[in-house]
Short mmCIF file of C-alpha atoms and ligand atoms in Angstrom, two decimals:
data_model
loop_
_atom_site.label_atom_id
_atom_site.label_comp_id
_atom_site.label_asym_id
_atom_site.label_seq_id
_atom_site.Cartn_x
_atom_site.Cartn_y
_atom_site.Cartn_z
CA MET A 193 79.38 131.36 126.31
CA ALA A 194 79.58 133.02 122.96
CA VAL A 195 80.98 133.06 119.45
CA LEU A 196 82.95 136.25 118.75
CA ILE A 197 84.39 137.75 115.57
CA ASP A 198 87.83 139.34 115.63
CA SER A 199 87.06 142.19 113.20
CA GLU A 200 90.77 142.97 112.74
CA LYS A 201 91.31 139.56 111.20
CA CYS A 202 87.92 139.10 109.46
CA THR A 203 88.10 139.58 105.68
CA GLY A 204 84.34 139.32 105.15
CA CYS A 205 84.78 136.28 102.89
CA GLY A 206 81.40 134.89 104.00
CA LEU A 207 82.48 131.27 104.54
CA CYS A 208 81.22 131.42 108.12
CA ARG A 209 77.81 132.61 106.92
CA LYS A 210 77.68 129.76 104.43
CA ASN A 211 78.49 127.20 107.11
CA CYS A 212 76.17 128.51 109.81
CA PRO A 213 73.25 126.06 110.07
CA TYR A 214 71.10 128.67 111.87
CA GLY A 215 71.52 131.63 109.50
CA ALA A 216 72.94 133.59 112.42
CA ILE A 217 75.82 135.32 110.62
CA GLU A 218 75.53 138.35 108.35
CA ILE A 219 78.24 140.16 106.44
CA THR A 220 77.96 143.90 107.11
CA ASP A 221 80.57 146.38 105.84
CA LYS A 222 82.78 143.45 104.79
CA LYS A 223 82.83 142.04 108.33
CA ALA A 224 81.00 139.06 109.80
CA VAL A 225 78.44 139.88 112.46
CA VAL A 226 76.94 137.24 114.75
CA GLY A 227 73.22 137.70 115.33
CA PRO A 228 70.81 136.52 118.04
CA ARG A 229 70.06 133.22 116.27
CA CYS A 230 73.55 131.95 117.19
CA THR A 231 73.41 128.79 119.30
CA SER A 232 77.20 128.67 119.83
CA CYS A 233 77.29 125.38 117.95
CA GLY A 234 80.77 126.21 116.64
CA ALA A 235 80.14 125.14 113.03
CA CYS A 236 81.64 128.44 111.78
CA LEU A 237 84.99 128.08 113.56
CA GLU A 238 86.75 125.58 111.33
CA PRO A 239 85.77 127.04 107.92
CA CYS A 240 87.23 130.49 108.76
CA PRO A 241 90.46 130.69 106.75
CA VAL A 242 91.96 133.46 108.92
CA ALA A 243 90.96 132.15 112.36
CA ALA A 244 88.94 135.28 112.99
CA ILE A 245 86.21 133.46 114.92
CA VAL A 246 86.80 132.61 118.53
CA THR A 247 84.69 131.04 121.21
CA ASP A 248 84.96 130.51 124.91
CA LEU A 249 83.13 127.17 124.53
CA PRO A 250 85.18 124.22 125.74
CA PRO A 251 86.19 122.00 122.78
CA ARG A 252 83.94 118.96 122.43
CA ALA A 253 85.71 115.67 122.94
CA LEU A 254 85.14 112.84 120.48
CA ALA A 255 83.59 109.74 122.02
CA ASP A 256 86.11 107.11 123.06
CA PRO A 257 85.34 103.98 120.96
CA GLN A 258 87.10 101.68 123.43
CA ALA A 259 84.91 102.83 126.30
CA HIS A 260 81.67 101.95 124.49
CA GLN A 261 81.17 98.48 123.13
CA GLY A 262 78.19 96.59 121.79
CA VAL A 263 75.12 97.03 119.64
CA TRP A 264 71.94 97.09 121.68
CA VAL A 265 68.39 96.54 120.51
CA TRP A 266 65.24 97.27 122.48
CA ALA A 267 63.21 94.07 122.28
CA GLU A 268 59.66 95.32 121.96
CA GLN A 269 57.06 92.81 123.03
CA HIS A 270 53.37 92.95 123.65
CA GLY A 271 51.81 90.16 125.68
CA GLY A 272 55.00 88.10 125.28
CA GLN A 273 54.92 88.40 121.49
CA VAL A 274 58.15 89.93 120.23
CA SER A 275 57.50 92.51 117.50
CA GLY A 276 58.64 91.80 113.95
CA THR A 277 60.59 95.07 114.00
CA THR A 278 62.73 93.73 116.86
CA PHE A 279 63.84 90.80 114.70
CA GLU A 280 64.59 93.20 111.85
CA LEU A 281 66.75 95.29 114.18
CA LEU A 282 68.55 92.22 115.46
CA GLY A 283 69.32 91.25 111.84
CA ARG A 284 70.84 94.64 111.05
CA GLY A 285 72.36 94.87 114.53
CA ARG A 286 74.28 91.65 113.88
CA ARG A 287 75.65 93.03 110.64
CA LEU A 288 76.78 96.23 112.33
CA ALA A 289 78.25 94.35 115.28
CA GLU A 290 80.19 92.01 113.00
CA ARG A 291 81.67 95.00 111.17
CA LEU A 292 82.79 96.39 114.54
CA GLY A 293 83.82 93.09 116.14
CA GLN A 294 81.29 93.66 118.92
CA GLU A 295 78.31 91.82 120.42
CA VAL A 296 74.57 92.22 120.03
CA THR A 297 72.51 92.68 123.18
CA ALA A 298 68.72 92.72 123.40
CA VAL A 299 66.96 94.53 126.24
CA LEU A 300 63.73 92.76 127.14
CA LEU A 301 61.26 94.14 129.66
CA GLY A 302 57.95 92.63 130.70
CA ARG A 303 56.29 90.02 132.86
CA GLY A 304 56.56 86.29 132.15
CA VAL A 305 58.55 86.91 128.97
CA GLU A 306 61.54 84.67 129.63
CA ASN A 307 60.67 82.46 126.65
CA ALA A 308 61.02 85.44 124.36
CA ALA A 309 64.70 85.72 125.38
CA GLY A 310 65.39 82.44 123.54
CA GLU A 311 63.70 83.81 120.43
CA LEU A 312 65.90 86.89 120.55
CA ILE A 313 69.03 84.76 120.75
CA ALA A 314 67.81 82.59 117.88
CA HIS A 315 67.42 85.77 115.81
CA GLY A 316 70.91 87.11 116.46
CA ALA A 317 71.31 88.37 120.03
CA ASP A 318 74.45 87.26 121.91
CA ARG A 319 73.06 88.42 125.21
CA VAL A 320 69.68 89.38 126.60
CA PHE A 321 69.11 91.64 129.58
CA LEU A 322 65.83 90.44 131.01
CA ALA A 323 63.99 92.80 133.37
CA GLU A 324 60.80 91.23 134.69
CA ASP A 325 58.35 92.88 137.01
CA ASP A 326 54.56 92.79 137.32
CA ARG A 327 54.53 96.54 136.78
CA LEU A 328 56.30 96.13 133.43
CA ALA A 329 53.66 93.76 132.06
CA ARG A 330 52.39 96.40 129.68
CA TYR A 331 54.45 99.07 127.93
CA GLN A 332 54.45 102.33 129.85
CA THR A 333 56.64 105.31 129.11
CA LEU A 334 58.12 106.26 132.48
CA PRO A 335 58.98 102.87 134.01
CA TYR A 336 60.30 101.53 130.71
CA ALA A 337 62.41 104.67 130.18
CA ARG A 338 63.80 104.33 133.70
CA VAL A 339 64.80 100.66 133.37
CA VAL A 340 66.24 100.99 129.87
CA ALA A 341 68.17 104.20 130.65
CA ASP A 342 69.59 102.70 133.86
CA LEU A 343 70.82 99.64 131.96
CA VAL A 344 72.42 101.75 129.24
CA LYS A 345 74.11 103.96 131.84
CA ALA A 346 75.48 100.93 133.65
CA HIS A 347 76.90 99.21 130.55
CA GLY A 348 77.65 102.04 128.11
CA PRO A 349 76.90 100.46 124.72
CA ASN A 350 78.17 101.91 121.46
CA ILE A 351 74.91 101.76 119.49
CA PHE A 352 71.30 101.53 120.68
CA LEU A 353 68.49 100.79 118.21
CA LEU A 354 64.74 100.90 118.69
CA GLY A 355 61.91 100.35 116.24
CA ALA A 356 60.13 103.45 114.95
CA THR A 357 56.90 101.88 116.17
CA PRO A 358 54.45 103.84 118.32
CA ALA A 359 56.07 102.48 121.50
CA GLY A 360 59.64 102.86 120.17
CA ARG A 361 58.97 106.43 119.09
CA ASP A 362 57.63 107.13 122.55
CA LEU A 363 60.47 105.46 124.45
CA ALA A 364 63.53 106.48 122.42
CA PRO A 365 63.46 110.26 123.06
CA ARG A 366 62.79 109.72 126.76
CA VAL A 367 65.82 107.46 127.04
CA ALA A 368 67.99 109.75 124.88
CA ARG A 369 67.11 112.71 127.11
CA ARG A 370 68.01 110.79 130.24
CA LEU A 371 71.36 109.82 128.70
CA ASN A 372 71.91 113.31 127.25
CA VAL A 373 72.65 111.92 123.78
CA GLY A 374 71.22 112.63 120.34
CA LEU A 375 68.64 110.48 118.57
CA THR A 376 68.15 109.98 114.85
CA ALA A 377 64.51 109.14 114.35
CA ASP A 378 62.94 107.03 111.61
CA CYS A 379 66.11 105.76 109.89
CA THR A 380 65.80 103.83 106.66
CA SER A 381 69.45 102.73 106.49
CA LEU A 382 72.20 102.05 109.02
CA GLU A 383 75.81 101.38 108.08
CA ILE A 384 79.21 101.62 109.70
CA GLY A 385 81.37 104.46 108.38
CA PRO A 386 85.10 104.32 107.67
CA ASP A 387 85.93 105.62 111.17
CA GLY A 388 83.64 103.07 112.85
CA GLY A 389 80.82 105.56 113.49
CA LEU A 390 77.18 104.75 112.75
CA LEU A 391 75.88 106.30 109.51
CA GLN A 392 72.20 106.92 110.20
CA THR A 393 70.25 107.71 107.04
CA ARG A 394 66.71 109.03 106.99
CA PRO A 395 64.50 111.10 104.67
CA ALA A 396 64.69 114.83 105.41
CA PHE A 397 63.03 118.03 104.21
CA GLY A 398 59.72 116.36 103.44
CA GLY A 399 61.50 113.36 101.95
CA ASN A 400 63.20 115.36 99.21
CA VAL A 401 66.70 114.38 100.34
CA MET A 402 68.16 111.45 102.21
CA ALA A 403 70.27 112.81 105.09
CA THR A 404 73.05 110.77 106.69
CA ILE A 405 73.66 111.71 110.29
CA VAL A 406 76.68 110.83 112.44
CA SER A 407 77.08 111.26 116.18
CA PRO A 408 80.81 111.61 116.86
CA TYR A 409 80.61 113.09 120.36
CA ALA A 410 78.17 111.05 122.40
CA ARG A 411 77.52 107.38 123.08
CA PRO A 412 75.41 105.39 122.57
CA GLN A 413 74.59 106.37 119.02
CA MET A 414 70.80 106.12 119.21
CA ALA A 415 68.44 105.59 116.31
CA THR A 416 64.89 104.47 115.69
CA VAL A 417 64.37 102.46 112.51
CA ARG A 418 61.31 102.27 110.29
CA PRO A 419 59.52 98.93 110.52
CA GLY A 420 59.68 96.70 107.46
CA ILE A 421 62.97 97.99 106.04
CA MET A 422 65.71 95.84 107.59
CA GLU A 423 65.83 92.12 106.97
CA PRO A 424 65.56 89.72 109.93
CA LEU A 425 67.87 86.72 110.13
CA ALA A 426 66.32 83.29 109.81
CA ALA A 427 65.78 81.90 113.32
CA ASP A 428 68.50 79.49 114.43
CA PRO A 429 67.10 77.61 117.46
CA GLY A 430 70.56 76.12 118.11
CA ARG A 431 72.20 79.53 118.60
CA LYS A 432 73.70 80.05 122.05
CA GLY A 433 73.49 83.24 124.05
CA GLU A 434 73.48 84.50 127.61
CA VAL A 435 70.43 85.69 129.52
CA THR A 436 71.20 88.11 132.33
CA LYS A 437 68.33 88.80 134.72
CA VAL A 438 68.21 92.30 136.15
CA THR A 439 66.07 93.62 138.96
CA PRO A 440 64.41 96.86 137.92
CA ALA A 441 64.79 99.66 140.46
CA LEU A 442 61.41 101.32 140.10
CA THR A 443 59.97 103.99 142.37
CA GLU A 444 56.55 105.59 142.83
CA ALA A 445 57.77 108.49 140.67
CA ASP A 446 57.89 106.14 137.70
CA PHE A 447 54.14 105.54 137.96
CA LEU A 448 52.78 109.05 137.78
CA VAL A 449 50.65 107.86 134.87
CA ARG A 450 48.17 105.07 135.54
CA ILE A 451 46.53 103.17 132.70
CA LYS A 452 42.83 102.80 133.39
CA GLU A 453 41.72 101.11 130.22
CA VAL A 454 43.25 99.89 126.97
CA VAL A 455 41.10 100.22 123.87
CA GLN A 456 42.36 98.12 120.96
CA ARG A 457 42.22 99.94 117.66
CA GLU A 458 41.20 97.92 114.67
CA ARG A 459 44.37 97.00 112.82
CA ALA A 460 44.96 97.97 109.21
CA LYS A 461 43.30 95.34 107.05
CA VAL A 462 46.21 94.97 104.68
CA ASP A 463 49.32 93.21 105.86
CA PHE A 464 51.87 93.76 103.13
CA ARG A 465 54.53 91.88 105.09
CA ARG A 466 53.22 88.53 103.87
CA ALA A 467 52.89 89.61 100.24
CA LYS A 468 55.50 88.12 97.91
CA ILE A 469 54.25 90.28 95.04
CA ILE A 470 52.76 93.76 95.21
CA VAL A 471 51.04 95.45 92.28
CA ALA A 472 51.07 99.19 92.95
CA GLY A 473 49.26 101.86 91.00
CA GLY A 474 49.65 105.60 90.74
CA ARG A 475 47.99 108.57 89.17
CA GLY A 476 48.69 107.05 85.77
CA ALA A 477 45.99 104.44 86.47
CA GLY A 478 43.63 107.32 85.78
CA GLY A 479 40.76 106.30 88.07
CA ALA A 480 38.74 103.47 89.55
CA ARG A 481 38.64 101.62 86.21
CA GLY A 482 42.45 101.60 86.05
CA PHE A 483 42.60 100.22 89.58
CA GLU A 484 40.11 97.49 88.63
CA LEU A 485 42.58 96.38 85.97
CA LEU A 486 45.39 96.44 88.54
CA GLN A 487 43.24 94.45 90.99
CA GLU A 488 42.61 91.82 88.29
CA LEU A 489 46.36 91.57 87.67
CA ALA A 490 47.01 91.32 91.41
CA GLU A 491 44.50 88.47 91.69
CA ALA A 492 46.01 86.65 88.73
CA LEU A 493 49.47 86.92 90.31
CA GLY A 494 48.33 86.16 93.88
CA ALA A 495 49.55 89.64 94.81
CA GLU A 496 48.44 92.47 97.10
CA LEU A 497 47.30 95.78 95.64
CA GLY A 498 48.96 99.00 96.81
CA GLY A 499 49.40 102.50 95.54
CA THR A 500 50.82 105.97 95.81
CA ARG A 501 49.61 108.83 97.91
CA ALA A 502 48.25 110.45 94.76
CA ALA A 503 46.02 107.41 94.22
CA VAL A 504 44.86 107.55 97.84
CA GLU A 505 44.13 111.26 97.62
CA GLU A 506 42.10 110.66 94.46
CA GLY A 507 40.06 108.12 96.43
CA TRP A 508 40.98 105.22 94.15
CA ILE A 509 42.40 103.10 96.98
CA PRO A 510 42.11 103.36 100.78
CA TYR A 511 44.93 104.81 102.90
CA ASP A 512 45.86 101.44 104.39
CA ARG A 513 47.13 100.50 100.93
CA GLN A 514 49.38 103.54 100.58
CA ILE A 515 53.05 102.73 100.20
CA GLY A 516 55.78 105.23 100.98
CA GLN A 517 57.14 107.60 103.52
CA THR A 518 53.76 108.37 105.05
CA GLY A 519 52.24 104.99 104.22
CA GLN A 520 53.53 101.46 104.67
CA THR A 521 57.04 100.18 104.01
CA VAL A 522 57.21 96.99 101.97
CA ARG A 523 59.91 94.64 100.70
CA PRO A 524 58.25 91.96 98.53
CA GLU A 525 60.05 89.67 96.12
CA LEU A 526 58.49 91.58 93.22
CA TYR A 527 57.13 95.12 93.18
CA LEU A 528 55.20 95.94 90.04
CA ALA A 529 54.90 99.74 89.79
CA CYS A 530 52.18 100.75 87.34
CA GLY A 531 51.67 104.33 86.24
CA LEU A 532 53.55 105.88 89.11
CA SER A 533 56.45 108.26 88.72
CA GLY A 534 58.69 107.01 91.55
CA ALA A 535 58.77 110.12 93.74
CA ILE A 536 61.34 109.90 96.53
CA GLN A 537 58.58 109.69 99.15
CA HIS A 538 57.15 106.66 97.36
CA ARG A 539 60.53 105.03 96.90
CA ALA A 540 61.21 105.37 100.63
CA GLY A 541 58.56 102.70 101.15
CA MET A 542 59.44 100.21 98.42
CA MET A 543 63.05 100.53 97.31
CA GLU A 544 64.15 97.50 99.35
CA SER A 545 61.93 95.23 97.22
CA ARG A 546 63.94 92.37 95.75
CA TYR A 547 62.92 93.04 92.15
CA ILE A 548 61.19 96.13 90.85
CA ALA A 549 59.32 96.11 87.55
CA ALA A 550 57.83 99.36 86.30
CA ILE A 551 55.25 100.18 83.67
CA ASN A 552 55.29 103.81 82.58
CA ARG A 553 54.68 105.54 79.30
CA ASP A 554 57.38 108.11 80.10
CA GLN A 555 60.77 106.53 79.47
CA ASP A 556 62.39 109.17 81.71
CA ALA A 557 60.15 108.48 84.71
CA PRO A 558 62.33 108.34 87.87
CA ILE A 559 60.95 104.91 88.78
CA PHE A 560 63.04 103.49 85.92
CA GLU A 561 66.22 104.55 87.76
CA ILE A 562 65.60 101.83 90.33
CA ALA A 563 63.64 99.35 88.20
CA ASP A 564 65.12 95.96 87.31
CA PHE A 565 62.55 95.54 84.51
CA ARG A 566 61.35 98.46 82.39
CA LEU A 567 58.07 98.27 80.50
CA ILE A 568 57.70 101.51 78.56
CA GLY A 569 54.16 101.99 77.33
CA ASP A 570 50.52 102.46 78.19
CA LEU A 571 49.48 100.48 81.26
CA PHE A 572 45.97 100.11 79.85
CA LYS A 573 47.48 97.88 77.16
CA ILE A 574 50.28 96.23 79.16
CA VAL A 575 48.35 95.37 82.33
CA PRO A 576 45.52 93.37 80.65
CA ALA A 577 48.15 91.52 78.59
CA LEU A 578 50.07 90.64 81.78
CA THR A 579 46.83 89.51 83.43
CA ARG A 580 46.03 87.20 80.52
CA ALA A 581 49.57 85.79 80.60
CA ALA A 582 49.44 85.27 84.38
CA ARG A 583 46.08 83.49 84.15
CA ALA A 584 47.35 81.31 81.35
CA ALA A 585 50.50 80.46 83.30
CA ARG A 586 48.41 79.42 86.32
P1 LIG B 879 52.64 111.15 89.43
O1 LIG B 879 53.89 111.66 90.02
O2 LIG B 879 51.70 112.12 88.84
O3 LIG B 879 53.04 110.05 88.36
C1 LIG B 879 52.15 109.47 87.47
C2 LIG B 879 52.96 108.64 86.50
O4 LIG B 879 52.11 107.86 85.70
C3 LIG B 879 53.84 109.45 85.55
O5 LIG B 879 55.17 109.00 85.64
C4 LIG B 879 53.25 109.18 84.16
O6 LIG B 879 54.23 109.14 83.15
C5 LIG B 879 52.64 107.82 84.37
N1 LIG B 879 51.50 107.54 83.48
C6 LIG B 879 50.44 108.34 83.23
N2 LIG B 879 49.56 107.70 82.43
C7 LIG B 879 50.09 106.48 82.16
C8 LIG B 879 49.65 105.36 81.39
N3 LIG B 879 48.47 105.36 80.77
N4 LIG B 879 50.45 104.29 81.33
C9 LIG B 879 51.65 104.25 81.97
N5 LIG B 879 52.10 105.30 82.72
C10 LIG B 879 51.32 106.38 82.83
N6 LIG B 879 53.74 109.53 97.87
C11 LIG B 879 53.58 108.20 98.03
O7 LIG B 879 53.35 107.47 97.06
N7 LIG B 879 53.66 107.65 99.28
C12 LIG B 879 53.92 108.37 100.38
O8 LIG B 879 53.96 107.81 101.48
C13 LIG B 879 54.12 109.77 100.22
N8 LIG B 879 54.42 110.53 101.28
C14 LIG B 879 54.69 111.85 101.08
C15 LIG B 879 55.11 112.63 102.16
C16 LIG B 879 55.40 113.96 101.96
C17 LIG B 879 55.88 114.77 103.14
C18 LIG B 879 55.25 114.55 100.68
C19 LIG B 879 55.58 115.99 100.47
C20 LIG B 879 54.83 113.79 99.63
C21 LIG B 879 54.53 112.43 99.80
N9 LIG B 879 54.12 111.65 98.75
C22 LIG B 879 53.98 110.32 98.93
C23 LIG B 879 53.74 112.22 97.43
C24 LIG B 879 54.85 112.13 96.40
O9 LIG B 879 55.69 113.23 96.49
C25 LIG B 879 54.28 112.10 94.97
O10 LIG B 879 53.48 113.24 94.79
C26 LIG B 879 53.42 110.87 94.67
O11 LIG B 879 54.10 109.70 95.03
C27 LIG B 879 53.12 110.86 93.17
O12 LIG B 879 52.25 109.82 92.89
P2 LIG B 879 52.19 109.15 91.47
O13 LIG B 879 53.54 108.59 91.13
O14 LIG B 879 51.02 108.24 91.49
O15 LIG B 879 51.79 110.37 90.51
#
């Protein structure tokens, strides 16, 4: 299969070169020439104004929306405890499903986890597929991938979401490969587009741009979602849903890997999820002394202390307090950004905060673009004044 240029028709306008995502087309002697990097993706065909590009690739059919219904969520659980990310996905899944007029289904695997099915329904699932087996007691790549992929193949959902947790990141590509569909990893936003397709947004190119990805050809549209970004629904214990038990068809081939021992890693000490207020510092805090001032403010406000990667790299705060693309994602009621510029990689971890207040001496600092409250000035003056006010108010 190949992409060919009809040199009689080609005018050498270069539009094909511009549209080639692989840099596989060159213009030589005013004619387009396809090089070895070509993957036959076909992106150059449509832009050619003189139809000089031809291919013997069969045209790709758009997915049939009627044939694929439902928003599915992988219900991650460990020891019967459903992960917080699962509830977040159910919350967003409900919103997407309501936009589409479809149902939300949770896929729950494990042993003795039937009670968790009720929790999933209370948090927004209409239906739960429950696959119980002694061999599924603990998460394992191959058997989980087998059961989940078999269920998806049998029911053909429209959308399938997993948490971008260690287990979700392990499972999702395995399942996507078995289904021969694409996967958008580490999404920070999910919306329904005007044509009913899933708009999957994630940071790209080192976080310098936010890319929105659509999957028009294959179903389900699969995405993993960063923990801590989507909002869970409040549990409604009266909500009704259906639990469908399925018998997993597992074979010896699914147990090529045997777990001999599980060593629990010490969890990060800081749990930002419970923090209503976060005081975050950046390079502008200038050093350990600046962070002491921020810590005093945090204590006066009953807040957690966080910071930027710059502050972590300077050694002013430990990594488990880093907020952003390569740190933690937070969504407190109030995020107080002190002496940080608001780089896109930092914003990726805090922009869903309810209110953002920023202290910066540069009135053009990017953080002010997303701040609800702007405090322009020197943090070494503003922060102690806020601390005094907070103590007095207490
Ligand atoms: P700066 O950008 O240097 O900003 C300092 C700010 O302080 C300035 O706006 C300045 O005006 C202000 N200031 C200085 N003195 C004062 C004062 N006395 N009073 C008030 N304001 C003052 N960054 C993260 O934070 N989290 C991440 O997870 C993350 N991941 C990344 C991943 C990748 C792949 C890459 C490439 C980068 C990542 N970064 C991350 C780094 C990010 O690009 C920025 O470099 C970083 O966020 C900048 O930190 P900062 O805002 O503290 O420093």
